[in-house]
Coordinates of C-alpha atoms and ligand atoms in Angstrom, one line a residue:
M239 CA -10.2 -60.5 -284.0
A240 CA -11.0 -57.6 -286.4
D241 CA -13.4 -55.8 -284.4
E242 CA -14.7 -54.4 -287.5
D243 CA -16.1 -57.2 -288.5
A244 CA -19.8 -58.5 -287.4
L245 CA -19.4 -59.6 -283.7
S246 CA -21.5 -62.4 -282.3
F247 CA -22.3 -62.8 -278.4
E248 CA -20.9 -66.4 -278.4
K249 CA -17.4 -65.5 -279.7
D250 CA -16.8 -61.9 -278.9
I251 CA -19.2 -60.7 -275.8
R252 CA -19.5 -63.8 -273.7
P253 CA -15.9 -65.1 -273.1
M254 CA -15.6 -61.1 -271.5
F255 CA -17.5 -62.3 -268.8
T256 CA -15.7 -64.6 -266.3
D257 CA -16.9 -67.4 -264.5
L258 CA -17.0 -65.2 -260.9
D259 CA -19.1 -62.6 -262.9
V260 CA -22.1 -65.0 -264.1
A261 CA -21.8 -66.6 -260.2
H262 CA -22.6 -63.4 -258.6
M263 CA -24.8 -61.9 -261.1
K264 CA -27.1 -64.7 -261.2
P265 CA -28.9 -64.1 -257.9
A266 CA -28.8 -60.4 -259.2
G267 CA -31.2 -61.4 -261.3
I268 CA -28.8 -61.2 -264.6
D269 CA -27.6 -64.3 -266.2
L270 CA -24.6 -62.9 -268.4
S271 CA -24.0 -66.3 -270.0
S272 CA -27.4 -65.5 -271.7
A273 CA -27.5 -63.9 -274.9
G274 CA -31.3 -62.9 -274.3
D275 CA -30.6 -61.7 -270.7
V276 CA -27.2 -59.4 -271.5
K277 CA -29.4 -58.0 -274.6
A278 CA -32.4 -57.3 -272.6
N279 CA -29.7 -55.4 -269.9
A280 CA -27.6 -54.0 -272.6
D281 CA -27.9 -50.4 -271.8
A282 CA -27.5 -50.7 -267.8
I283 CA -24.6 -53.4 -268.9
Y284 CA -22.9 -51.0 -270.7
S285 CA -22.9 -48.3 -268.5
T286 CA -21.7 -50.4 -265.0
V287 CA -18.8 -51.6 -267.4
R288 CA -18.3 -48.2 -268.8
S289 CA -18.0 -46.1 -265.3
G290 CA -15.8 -49.0 -263.5
A291 CA -19.1 -50.0 -261.2
M292 CA -19.1 -53.0 -262.8
P293 CA -17.4 -55.7 -261.9
P294 CA -17.0 -54.0 -258.5
P295 CA -13.6 -53.3 -257.8
S296 CA -13.9 -55.0 -254.1
S297 CA -14.0 -58.6 -256.4
G298 CA -10.5 -58.4 -257.5
E299 CA -11.3 -58.0 -260.9
A300 CA -10.0 -55.5 -263.0
R301 CA -12.4 -53.1 -264.9
W302 CA -13.1 -53.0 -268.5
S303 CA -10.8 -52.1 -270.9
D304 CA -11.4 -49.1 -273.4
A305 CA -11.1 -51.9 -275.5
M306 CA -13.8 -53.7 -274.2
C307 CA -16.3 -51.2 -273.5
E308 CA -16.0 -50.4 -277.5
R309 CA -16.5 -54.0 -278.5
F310 CA -19.9 -54.1 -276.6
K311 CA -20.6 -51.2 -277.8
R312 CA -20.2 -52.2 -281.2
W313 CA -22.2 -55.6 -280.6
L314 CA -25.1 -53.1 -279.4
D315 CA -24.6 -50.9 -282.5
Q316 CA -25.2 -54.1 -284.6
G317 CA -28.3 -55.1 -283.1
S318 CA -27.0 -57.5 -280.4
P319 CA -26.1 -60.5 -283.2
Ligands
HEM669 C1 -27.4 -54.2 -264.9 C2 -26.1 -54.3 -264.7 C3 -25.8 -54.6 -263.4 C4 -26.5 -54.1 -262.0 C5 -27.5 -53.5 -262.2 C6 -25.2 -55.0 -261.2 C7 -25.8 -55.2 -259.7 C8 -24.8 -55.5 -258.8 C9 -25.1 -56.3 -257.8 C10 -26.5 -55.4 -257.0 C11 -24.6 -56.8 -257.0 C12 -24.4 -57.2 -255.5 C13 -23.7 -56.1 -254.4 C14 -22.0 -55.7 -255.0 O1 -21.5 -56.3 -254.4 O2 -21.9 -54.7 -255.2 C15 -23.6 -57.1 -258.0 C16 -22.4 -57.8 -257.7 C17 -21.2 -58.2 -258.6 N1 -21.5 -57.7 -260.0 FE1 -22.6 -56.7 -260.9 N2 -24.2 -55.6 -261.8 C18 -24.4 -55.2 -263.3 C19 -23.5 -55.8 -264.2 C20 -22.6 -56.5 -263.9 C21 -21.4 -56.7 -265.0 C22 -21.9 -56.5 -266.5 C23 -20.7 -57.6 -264.5 C24 -19.2 -58.0 -265.4 C25 -18.8 -57.4 -266.4 C26 -20.7 -57.6 -262.9 C27 -19.9 -58.1 -261.9 C28 -20.3 -58.5 -260.8 C29 -19.6 -58.8 -260.0 C30 -18.6 -59.9 -260.0 C31 -20.1 -58.7 -258.3 C32 -19.8 -59.6 -256.8 C33 -18.9 -58.6 -256.3 C34 -18.5 -59.1 -255.0 O3 -19.1 -59.9 -254.5 O4 -17.1 -58.8 -254.8 N3 -21.9 -57.4 -262.8 N4 -24.0 -56.9 -259.3

């Protein structure tokens, strides 16, 4: 995938959230499978994945790579289409 191209939530962003992420974050009030919820919480989501605070290391999941963080940021810069 060429990240320089226009990104979309369903194609480029949604797949970066695992089923575990979605299941654990719903009770915390954020539906990571919903474009609207992710858009509404985008700045907070970006800072937690960038810092490695989310997903929590205790979950056993790997922290987001720089490439994943950059793709999310590019999606934000494109207006979260
Ligand atoms: C607005 C941003 C976010 C906030 C405020 C937030 C907050 C929280 C809180 C309060 C918990 C429960 C306590 C804990 O286990 O530490 C939690 C758990 C979790 N979050 Fe987030 N979260 C955010 C974004 C994310 C994102 C973007 C991901 C995935 C990429 C994620 C993945 C998880 C997972 C997997 C757990 C379960 C951890 C476990 O039970 O071991 N969260 N989050």
